[in-house]
Each structure stands twice: as C-alpha cells, then as structure tokens.
CSV table of C-alpha atoms in Angstrom, one decimal:
chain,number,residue,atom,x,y,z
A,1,UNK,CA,32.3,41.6,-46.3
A,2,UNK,CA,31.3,43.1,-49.6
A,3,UNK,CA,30.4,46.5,-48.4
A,4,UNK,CA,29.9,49.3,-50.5
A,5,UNK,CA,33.6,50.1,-50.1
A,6,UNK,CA,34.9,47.2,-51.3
A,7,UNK,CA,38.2,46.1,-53.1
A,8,UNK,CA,38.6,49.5,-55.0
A,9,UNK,CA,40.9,48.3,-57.4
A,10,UNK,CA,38.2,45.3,-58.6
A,11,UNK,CA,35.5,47.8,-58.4
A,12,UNK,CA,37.0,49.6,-61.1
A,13,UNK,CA,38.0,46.6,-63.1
A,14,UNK,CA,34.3,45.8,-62.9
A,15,UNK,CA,32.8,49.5,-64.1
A,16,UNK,CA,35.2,48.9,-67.1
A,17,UNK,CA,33.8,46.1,-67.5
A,18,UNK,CA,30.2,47.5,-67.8
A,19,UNK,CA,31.5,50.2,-70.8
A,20,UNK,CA,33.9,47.5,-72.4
A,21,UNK,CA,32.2,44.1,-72.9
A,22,UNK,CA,35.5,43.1,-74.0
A,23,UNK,CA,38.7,42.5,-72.5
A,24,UNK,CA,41.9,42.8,-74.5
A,25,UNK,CA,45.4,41.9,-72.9
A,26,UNK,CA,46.9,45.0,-72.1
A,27,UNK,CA,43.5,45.6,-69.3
A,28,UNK,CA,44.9,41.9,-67.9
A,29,UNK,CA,48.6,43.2,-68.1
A,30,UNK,CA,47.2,45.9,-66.2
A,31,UNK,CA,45.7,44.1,-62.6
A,32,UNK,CA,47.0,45.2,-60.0
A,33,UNK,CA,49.1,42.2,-58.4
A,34,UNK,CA,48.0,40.3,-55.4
A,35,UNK,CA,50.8,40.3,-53.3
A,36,UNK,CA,53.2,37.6,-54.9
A,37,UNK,CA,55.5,35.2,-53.1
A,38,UNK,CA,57.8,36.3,-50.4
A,39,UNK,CA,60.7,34.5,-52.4
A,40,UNK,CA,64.0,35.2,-51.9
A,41,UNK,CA,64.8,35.3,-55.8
A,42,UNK,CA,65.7,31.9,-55.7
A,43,UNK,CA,62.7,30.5,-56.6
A,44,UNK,CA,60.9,30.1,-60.3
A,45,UNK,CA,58.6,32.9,-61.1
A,46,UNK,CA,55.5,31.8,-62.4
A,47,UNK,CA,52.3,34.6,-62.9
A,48,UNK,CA,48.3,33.5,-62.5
A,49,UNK,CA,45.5,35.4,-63.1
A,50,UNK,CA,42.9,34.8,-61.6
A,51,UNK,CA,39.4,35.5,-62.5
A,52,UNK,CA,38.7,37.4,-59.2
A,53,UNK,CA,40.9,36.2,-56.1
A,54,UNK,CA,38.8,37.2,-53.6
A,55,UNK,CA,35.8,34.7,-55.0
A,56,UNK,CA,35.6,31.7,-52.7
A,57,UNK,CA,34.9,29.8,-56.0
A,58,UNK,CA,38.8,30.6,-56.4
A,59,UNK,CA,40.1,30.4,-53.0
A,60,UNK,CA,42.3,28.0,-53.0
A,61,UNK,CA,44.7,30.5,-55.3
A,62,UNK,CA,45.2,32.8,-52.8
A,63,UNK,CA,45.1,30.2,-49.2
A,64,UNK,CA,47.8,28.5,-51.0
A,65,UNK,CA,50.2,31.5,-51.6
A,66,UNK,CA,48.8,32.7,-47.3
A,67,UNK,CA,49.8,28.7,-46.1
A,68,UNK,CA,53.3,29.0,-47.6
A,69,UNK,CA,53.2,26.2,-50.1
A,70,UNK,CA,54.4,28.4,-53.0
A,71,UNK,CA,57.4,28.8,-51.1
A,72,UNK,CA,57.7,25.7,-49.6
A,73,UNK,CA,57.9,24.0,-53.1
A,74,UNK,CA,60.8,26.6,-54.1
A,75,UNK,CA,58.1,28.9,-56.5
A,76,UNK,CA,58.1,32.5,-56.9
A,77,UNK,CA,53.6,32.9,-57.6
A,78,UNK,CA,52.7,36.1,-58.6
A,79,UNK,CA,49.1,36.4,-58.0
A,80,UNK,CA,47.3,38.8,-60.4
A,81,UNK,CA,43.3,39.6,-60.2
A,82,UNK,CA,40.8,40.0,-62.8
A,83,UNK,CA,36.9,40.2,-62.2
A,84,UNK,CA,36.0,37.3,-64.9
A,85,UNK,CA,37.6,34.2,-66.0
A,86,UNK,CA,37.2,34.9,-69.5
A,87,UNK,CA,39.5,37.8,-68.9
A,88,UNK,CA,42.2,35.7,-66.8
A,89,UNK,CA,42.0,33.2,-70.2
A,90,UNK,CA,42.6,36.3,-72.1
A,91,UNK,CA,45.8,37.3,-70.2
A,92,UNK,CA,46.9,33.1,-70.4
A,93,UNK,CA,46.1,32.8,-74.6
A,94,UNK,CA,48.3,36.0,-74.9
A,95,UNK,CA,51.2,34.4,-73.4
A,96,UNK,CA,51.2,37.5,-70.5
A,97,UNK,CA,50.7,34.7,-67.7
A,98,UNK,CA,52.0,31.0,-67.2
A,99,UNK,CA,49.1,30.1,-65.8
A,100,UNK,CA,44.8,30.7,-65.2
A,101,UNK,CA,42.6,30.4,-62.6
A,102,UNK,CA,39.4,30.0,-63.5
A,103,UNK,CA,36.5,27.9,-64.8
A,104,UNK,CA,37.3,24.8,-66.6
A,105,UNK,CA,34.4,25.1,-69.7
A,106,UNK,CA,37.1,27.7,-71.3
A,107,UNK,CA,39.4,24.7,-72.5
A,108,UNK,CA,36.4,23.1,-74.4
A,109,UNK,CA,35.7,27.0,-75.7
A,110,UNK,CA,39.5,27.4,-76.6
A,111,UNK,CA,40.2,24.2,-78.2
A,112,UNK,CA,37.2,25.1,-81.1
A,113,UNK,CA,39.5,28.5,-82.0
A,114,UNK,CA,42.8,26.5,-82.0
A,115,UNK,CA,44.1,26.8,-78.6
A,116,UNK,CA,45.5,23.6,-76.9
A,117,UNK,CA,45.2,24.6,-72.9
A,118,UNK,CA,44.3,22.0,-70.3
A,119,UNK,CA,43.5,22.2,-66.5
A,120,UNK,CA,46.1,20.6,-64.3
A,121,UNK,CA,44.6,20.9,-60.9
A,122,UNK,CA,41.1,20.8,-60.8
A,123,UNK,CA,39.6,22.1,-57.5
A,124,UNK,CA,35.8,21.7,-58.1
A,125,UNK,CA,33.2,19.4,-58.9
A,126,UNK,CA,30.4,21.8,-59.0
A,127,UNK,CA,30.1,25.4,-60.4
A,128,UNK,CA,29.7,27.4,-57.0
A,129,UNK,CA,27.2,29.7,-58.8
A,130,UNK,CA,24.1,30.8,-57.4
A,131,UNK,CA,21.6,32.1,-59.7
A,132,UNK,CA,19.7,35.2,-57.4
A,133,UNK,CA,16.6,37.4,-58.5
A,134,UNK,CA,15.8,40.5,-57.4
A,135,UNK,CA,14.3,41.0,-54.1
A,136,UNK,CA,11.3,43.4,-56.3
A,137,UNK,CA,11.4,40.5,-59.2
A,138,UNK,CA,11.0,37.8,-56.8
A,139,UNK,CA,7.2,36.9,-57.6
A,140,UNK,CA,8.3,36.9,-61.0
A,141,UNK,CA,11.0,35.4,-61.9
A,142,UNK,CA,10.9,32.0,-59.7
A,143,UNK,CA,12.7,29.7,-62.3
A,144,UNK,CA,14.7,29.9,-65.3
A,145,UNK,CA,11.1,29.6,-67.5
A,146,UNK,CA,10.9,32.7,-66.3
A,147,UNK,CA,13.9,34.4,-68.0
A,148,UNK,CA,12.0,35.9,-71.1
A,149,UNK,CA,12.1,39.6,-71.5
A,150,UNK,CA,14.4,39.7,-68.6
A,151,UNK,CA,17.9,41.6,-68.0
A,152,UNK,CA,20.0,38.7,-66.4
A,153,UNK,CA,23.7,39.6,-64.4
A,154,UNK,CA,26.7,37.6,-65.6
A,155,UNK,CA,30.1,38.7,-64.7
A,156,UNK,CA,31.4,39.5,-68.2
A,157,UNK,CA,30.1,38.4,-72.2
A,158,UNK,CA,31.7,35.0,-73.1
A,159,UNK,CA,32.4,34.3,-69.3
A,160,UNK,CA,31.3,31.0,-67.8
A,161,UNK,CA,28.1,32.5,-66.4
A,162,UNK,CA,27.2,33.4,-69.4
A,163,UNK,CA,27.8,29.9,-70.5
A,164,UNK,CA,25.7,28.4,-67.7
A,165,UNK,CA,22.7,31.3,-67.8
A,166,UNK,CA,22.5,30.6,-71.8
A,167,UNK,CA,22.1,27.0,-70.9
A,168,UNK,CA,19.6,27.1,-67.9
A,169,UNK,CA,18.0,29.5,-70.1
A,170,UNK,CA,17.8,26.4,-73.5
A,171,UNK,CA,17.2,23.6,-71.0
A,172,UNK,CA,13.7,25.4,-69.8
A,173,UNK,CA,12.8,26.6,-73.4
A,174,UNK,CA,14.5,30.1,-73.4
A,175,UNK,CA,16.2,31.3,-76.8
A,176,UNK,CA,19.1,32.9,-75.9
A,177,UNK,CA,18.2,36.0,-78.1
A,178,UNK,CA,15.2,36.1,-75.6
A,179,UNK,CA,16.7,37.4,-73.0
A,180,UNK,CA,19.5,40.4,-72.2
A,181,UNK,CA,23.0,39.1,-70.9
A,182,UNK,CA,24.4,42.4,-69.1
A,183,UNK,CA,28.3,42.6,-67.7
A,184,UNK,CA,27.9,43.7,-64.3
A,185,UNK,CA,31.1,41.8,-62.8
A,186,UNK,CA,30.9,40.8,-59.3
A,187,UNK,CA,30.8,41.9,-55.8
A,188,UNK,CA,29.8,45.9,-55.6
A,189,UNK,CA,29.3,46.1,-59.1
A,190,UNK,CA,26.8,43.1,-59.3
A,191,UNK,CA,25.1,44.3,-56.1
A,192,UNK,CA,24.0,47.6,-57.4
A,193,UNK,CA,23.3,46.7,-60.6
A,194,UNK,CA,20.4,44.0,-58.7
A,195,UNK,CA,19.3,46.9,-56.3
A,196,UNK,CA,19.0,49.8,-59.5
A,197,UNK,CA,17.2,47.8,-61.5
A,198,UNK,CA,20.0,47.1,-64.1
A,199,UNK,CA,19.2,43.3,-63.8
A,200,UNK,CA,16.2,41.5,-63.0
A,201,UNK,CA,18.7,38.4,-62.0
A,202,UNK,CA,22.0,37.1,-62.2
A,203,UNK,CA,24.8,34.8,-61.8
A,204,UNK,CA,27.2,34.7,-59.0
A,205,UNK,CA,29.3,33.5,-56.3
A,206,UNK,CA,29.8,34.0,-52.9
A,207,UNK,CA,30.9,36.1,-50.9
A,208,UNK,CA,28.9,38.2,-53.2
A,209,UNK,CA,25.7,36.1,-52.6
A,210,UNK,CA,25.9,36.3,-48.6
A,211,UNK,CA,26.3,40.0,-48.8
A,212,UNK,CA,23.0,40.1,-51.3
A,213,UNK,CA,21.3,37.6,-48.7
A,214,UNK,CA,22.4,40.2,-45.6
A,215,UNK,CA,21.5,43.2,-47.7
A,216,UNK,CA,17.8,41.4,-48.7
A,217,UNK,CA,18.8,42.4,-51.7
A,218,UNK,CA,17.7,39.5,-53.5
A,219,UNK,CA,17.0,35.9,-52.9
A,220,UNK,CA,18.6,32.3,-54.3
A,221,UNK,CA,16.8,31.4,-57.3
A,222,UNK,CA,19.2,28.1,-58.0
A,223,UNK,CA,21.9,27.0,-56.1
A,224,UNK,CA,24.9,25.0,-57.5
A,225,UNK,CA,27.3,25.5,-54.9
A,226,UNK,CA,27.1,21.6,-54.2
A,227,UNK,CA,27.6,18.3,-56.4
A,228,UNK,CA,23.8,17.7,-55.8
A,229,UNK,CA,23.2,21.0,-56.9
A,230,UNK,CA,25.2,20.6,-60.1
A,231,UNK,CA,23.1,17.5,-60.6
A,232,UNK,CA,19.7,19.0,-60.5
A,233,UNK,CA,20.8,22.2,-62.6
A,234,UNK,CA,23.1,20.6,-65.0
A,235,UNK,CA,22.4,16.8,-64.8
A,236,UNK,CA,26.0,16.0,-63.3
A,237,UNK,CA,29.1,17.0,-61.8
A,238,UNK,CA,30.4,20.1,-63.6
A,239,UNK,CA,34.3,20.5,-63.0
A,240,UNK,CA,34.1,24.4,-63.1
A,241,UNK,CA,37.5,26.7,-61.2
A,242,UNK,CA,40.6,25.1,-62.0
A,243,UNK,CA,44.7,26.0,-62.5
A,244,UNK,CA,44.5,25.2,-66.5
A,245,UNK,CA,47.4,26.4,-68.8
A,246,UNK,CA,48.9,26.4,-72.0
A,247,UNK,CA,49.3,22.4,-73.5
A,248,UNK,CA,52.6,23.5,-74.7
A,249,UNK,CA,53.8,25.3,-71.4
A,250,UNK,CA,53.0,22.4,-69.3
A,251,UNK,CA,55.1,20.0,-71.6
A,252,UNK,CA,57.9,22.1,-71.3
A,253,UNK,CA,57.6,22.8,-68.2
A,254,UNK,CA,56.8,19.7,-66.2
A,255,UNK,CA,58.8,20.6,-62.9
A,256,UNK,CA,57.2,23.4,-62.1
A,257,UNK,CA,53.5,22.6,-62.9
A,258,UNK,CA,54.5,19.6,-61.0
A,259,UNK,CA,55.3,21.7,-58.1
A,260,UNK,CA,52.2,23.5,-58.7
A,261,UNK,CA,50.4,20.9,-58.3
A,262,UNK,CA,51.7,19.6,-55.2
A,263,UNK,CA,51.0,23.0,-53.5
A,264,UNK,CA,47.3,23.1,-54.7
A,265,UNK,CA,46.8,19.5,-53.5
A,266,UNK,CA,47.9,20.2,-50.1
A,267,UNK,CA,45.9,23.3,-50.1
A,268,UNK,CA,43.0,21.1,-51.1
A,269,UNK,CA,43.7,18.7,-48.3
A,270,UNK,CA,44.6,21.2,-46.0
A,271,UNK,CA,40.8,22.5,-46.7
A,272,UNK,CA,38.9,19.2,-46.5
A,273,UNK,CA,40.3,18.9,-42.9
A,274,UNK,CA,39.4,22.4,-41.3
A,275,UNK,CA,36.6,24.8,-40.8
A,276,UNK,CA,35.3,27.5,-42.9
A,277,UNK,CA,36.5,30.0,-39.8
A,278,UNK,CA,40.3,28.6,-39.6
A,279,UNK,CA,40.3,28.9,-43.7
A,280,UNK,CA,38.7,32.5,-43.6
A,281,UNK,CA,41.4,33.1,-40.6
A,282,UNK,CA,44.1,32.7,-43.4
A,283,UNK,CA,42.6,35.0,-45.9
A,284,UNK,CA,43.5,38.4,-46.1
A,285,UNK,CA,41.7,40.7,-43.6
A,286,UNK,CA,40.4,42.8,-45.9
A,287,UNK,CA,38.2,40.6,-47.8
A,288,UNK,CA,36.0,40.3,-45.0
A,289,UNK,CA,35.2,43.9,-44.9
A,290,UNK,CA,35.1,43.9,-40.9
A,291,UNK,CA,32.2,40.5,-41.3
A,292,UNK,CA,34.0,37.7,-40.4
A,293,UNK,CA,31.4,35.9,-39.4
A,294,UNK,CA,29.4,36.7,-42.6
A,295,UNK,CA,33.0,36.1,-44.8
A,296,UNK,CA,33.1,32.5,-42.6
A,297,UNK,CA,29.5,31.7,-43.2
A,298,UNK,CA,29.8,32.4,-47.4
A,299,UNK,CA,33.2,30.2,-47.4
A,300,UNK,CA,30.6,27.9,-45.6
A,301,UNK,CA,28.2,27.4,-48.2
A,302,UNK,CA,30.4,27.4,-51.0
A,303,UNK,CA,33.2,24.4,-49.3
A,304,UNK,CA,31.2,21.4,-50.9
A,305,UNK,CA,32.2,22.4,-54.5
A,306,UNK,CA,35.5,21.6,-53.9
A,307,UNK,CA,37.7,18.3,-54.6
A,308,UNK,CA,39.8,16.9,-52.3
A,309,UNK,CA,42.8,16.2,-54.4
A,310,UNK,CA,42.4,17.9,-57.3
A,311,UNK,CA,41.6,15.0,-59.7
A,312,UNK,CA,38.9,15.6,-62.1
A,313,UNK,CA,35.6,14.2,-61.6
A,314,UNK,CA,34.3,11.2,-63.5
A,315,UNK,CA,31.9,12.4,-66.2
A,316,UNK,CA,32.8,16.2,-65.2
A,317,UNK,CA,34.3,16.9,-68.8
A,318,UNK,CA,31.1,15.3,-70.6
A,319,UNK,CA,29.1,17.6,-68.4
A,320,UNK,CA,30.5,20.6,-69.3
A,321,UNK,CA,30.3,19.6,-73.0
A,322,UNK,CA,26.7,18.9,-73.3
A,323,UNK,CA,26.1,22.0,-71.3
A,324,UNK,CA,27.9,23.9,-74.6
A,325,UNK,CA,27.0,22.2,-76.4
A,326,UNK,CA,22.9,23.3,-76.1
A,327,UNK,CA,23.9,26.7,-77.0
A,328,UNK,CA,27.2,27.4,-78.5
A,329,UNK,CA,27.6,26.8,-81.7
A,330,UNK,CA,31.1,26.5,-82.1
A,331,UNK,CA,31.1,23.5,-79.8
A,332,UNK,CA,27.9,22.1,-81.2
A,333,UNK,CA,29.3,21.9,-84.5
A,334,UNK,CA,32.8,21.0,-83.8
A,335,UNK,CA,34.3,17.4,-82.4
A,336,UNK,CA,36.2,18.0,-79.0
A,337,UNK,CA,38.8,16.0,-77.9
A,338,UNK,CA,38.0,15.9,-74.0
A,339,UNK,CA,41.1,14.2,-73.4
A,340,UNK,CA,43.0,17.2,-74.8
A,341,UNK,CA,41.4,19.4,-72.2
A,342,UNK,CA,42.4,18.2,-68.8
A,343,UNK,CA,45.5,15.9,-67.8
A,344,UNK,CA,45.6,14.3,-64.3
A,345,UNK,CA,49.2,13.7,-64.8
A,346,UNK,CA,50.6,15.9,-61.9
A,347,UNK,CA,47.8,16.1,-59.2
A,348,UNK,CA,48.2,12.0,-59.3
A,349,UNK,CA,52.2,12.2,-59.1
A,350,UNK,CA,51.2,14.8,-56.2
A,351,UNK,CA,49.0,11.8,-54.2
C-alpha cells in the first residue's frame, strides 16, 4: 500500500506542493497521464484530472476506465493525476481538461469568482475524509476544540480539506487564523510530515489513513467516511468527489457527458453489488504496494460514501453551503445559485 516508495511521480507532485502553495496550469498540464483509453482513434477524446487517482475517495475514475465502460460507450478518457482537487479545478477553469474529478464544494467556490461549472455525476454522499492526529499528539489533540496553536495537514491551500478543517475548526470555536493550515499532499508526503512533526494533525483519505493506522503512526480523530459520519461532523449529507465541468462545455456537449454519465453510473452500480476485494482486484497492481489485503481493507472503509447512481443527495448542496459559508467570506457574502451548481440531467437519462 502506501509504502515509503510509493507512486514516484505523485510523490513529487506532492513535495512541489509543500514549496509552491499554489498551483498554476502549466504544473496540471504537466501530470503525468494515467494510462488513457485503449481506443482505437475512433472514439471522442475527452481529458480528466483528477485530484489524485489513486484516492479511493476517487475511485470510481480510474475502475471505470479498468471495467471498459470508457470504451464501451465509444470514449477516448485520458486520465490525468494531480495530488489535490483544487489543482484538478485549476487545470478544468483553464480550459486544459474537459472535465474534473474531484470534490463538489469547488462549484459553490467557483461560482463567487465568475465561473459557471456544475457536477454531472456525483459519486458521494459523504466527504471520505478522516481527520488523524499524531500518534505523539494523541493526548492532546482529542477533538477539533483542540486545534489552537496547532499545525493541521491538508492536501493543498484552498483545497477541500482546507475547506472542511476551517469549518470543524469555526463550528468548535476555532478562528481560522488560530491555527496553521500546512500543504503536505497525501499519501507519503502526508505520512512523513505526521511522523516529523510537521503537523500535529490532518485531513485525509484512505488508502493513506490505513497505511497511517498499520504504521501506528497516528490515530482517527473524526471519521466522515460514512453518511452518519457526515451527519455528526457536518450536520448532513455532504456531496463531496464528483465528475463536475464547465456549464458551457456540458451544454455543448450533451452526447458525450451523456455517455459519461452512463459509464460512471454503471461503475457506481457495478460497485454497490461487489466486494471491496473484487473492486481492489480491478485496480492497478501497483496501488497496493504488495498489501492487498491492507489496499482491500481501506476501499473497505471508505465504500459507504459512495452513491449508487450518481444522483445528488437531497439537502447535499445546502450542506456544503452552510459549511462555507461559516468561514469563507466570499460565499458568506455572496448569494449562490445552488441550482447552477449541479444538474441531474444525465445520471437520470442514464437510469
């Protein structure tokens, strides 16, 4: 799983990250891709980043293109990788891909500078983040109360865990200038910044929080990896990794994000009817990092976040907007059309 040698190429995407606590385009142009389509040519090309394809939170990306249904539905996918979904949204807003895979709270965040992008396929109901602490910070930091003073892990400034820390952080009488946000990425990059002391907690997903569990490098502080989770953390369900693009792209392309849609639906089904070992047994090889039974066990834990059919959750966009709301100015200030951020036009053509 995520041993130190892990996914060299996201490694470095994530030390970057650490010295450049902003991502411009040409770093998305850059990702290296993920092994796109087998297509014959034929088939329409369409590019998605994704805000770290190896992330269970965004597994459905990558066990759609491995179950053929990119193909199937006559689509060329190119697959490209960055290690936080503010950077995918980066690489969408600059017109470099058709299409982003990541949280959906960046179409409320886009919508207050101007830019009209909706999800289309929504494959969550709850964030799949796991707040951990320190193993050494443990019998100190045992709620967000506790995150005064403190250094706190998200994967990248302006990403959504930053959003969600900042608003743990307000809803148990943190200031958000009270505490120190630090860009440590995910997977390796997170793990040693929680073992060196770089962080005193942080925000993440899994497979990254099974390793840190294995590793007794840290323990689970909050766990919204499940709809009841959500609830307790954020007070409901919280729509969070989703295929959202360009408003303007989707209306002029309506056959293909249809088609889109119809792949990520049957991946969705396809993954409400089996195991977390036959889904893991689809993946690529590599991102088990010789565990499979550790991989298996973190796709495990993180399966209940998921929707069934992509359709977005009732009271999941009013969620995500008081949750902004309590600490963004931007959104606090400005009047979002939720409608405008989410259409369930193509995932209910797909049913």
């Amino acid at each position: 799983m995520r041993k130190t040698a892990r996914y060299a190429s996201l490694a470095v995407s994530g030390l970057l990250a650490l010295s450049s606590l902003t991502a411009c385009a040409n770093d998305a142009a850059s990702s290296t891709s993920a092994g796109g389509s087998k297509g014959d040519g034929k088939g329409t090309k369409v590019k998605i980043m994704v805000g770290g394809l190896d992330k269970v939170i965004y597994l459905p990306a990558m066990l759609t293109q491995r179950l053929g249904y990119f193909d199937s539905e006559g689509l060329d996918v190119e697959l490209l990788s960055e290690p936080a979904g503010v950077q995918a949204e980066t690489a969408l807003v600059s017109g470099q891909v058709q299409g982003a895979v990541g949280f959906y709270d960046h179409t409320l965040d886009l919508q207050t500078k101007g830019k009209a992008v909706e999800s289309v396929v929504q494959f969550s109901h709850a964030p799949g983040e796991v707040e951990v602490v320190a193993a050494k910070k443990a019998g100190d930091v045992t709620s967000p109360k506790d995150f005064k003073g403190r250094k706190l892990g998200v994967t990248g400034l302006g990403s959504s865990t930053d959003f969600l820390t900042k608003y743990l952080a307000v809803k148990n009488g943190v200031n958000v200038s009270e505490f120190t946000p630090v860009a440590v990425g995910a997977g390796p990059t997170f793990i040693a910044a929680l073992q060196q002391g770089s962080i005193d907690a942080g925000m993440t997903t899994d497979p990254t929080v099974a390793t840190i569990l294995d590793k007794k490098a840290g323990k689970i502080l909050l766990d919204m990896r499940t709809p009841e989770g959500s609830q307790e953390a954020l007070g409901g369900p919280y729509p969070s990794s989703s295929l959202y693009m360009q408003t303007d792209w989707v209306n002029g392309h309506k056959e293909t994000v249809q088609k889109l849609a119809d792949a990520f639906v049957k991946t969705l089904k396809w993954m409400s009817s089996h195991s977390a070992s036959e889904i893991a047994a689809k993946m690529p090889a590599d991102y088990s990092q010789g565990d499979k039974a550790l991989y298996a066990e973190a796709i495990k834990s993180t399966l209940p976040m998921f929707t069934k059919d992509g359709v977005m959750p009732a009271n999941g966009p009013e969620t995500v907007e008081k949750v902004l709301k309590a600490f963004n100015p931007n959104i606090k200030n400005a009047k979002v059309d939720l409608k405008k951020t989410y259409t369930t036009e193509f995932v209910e053509a797909a049913k």
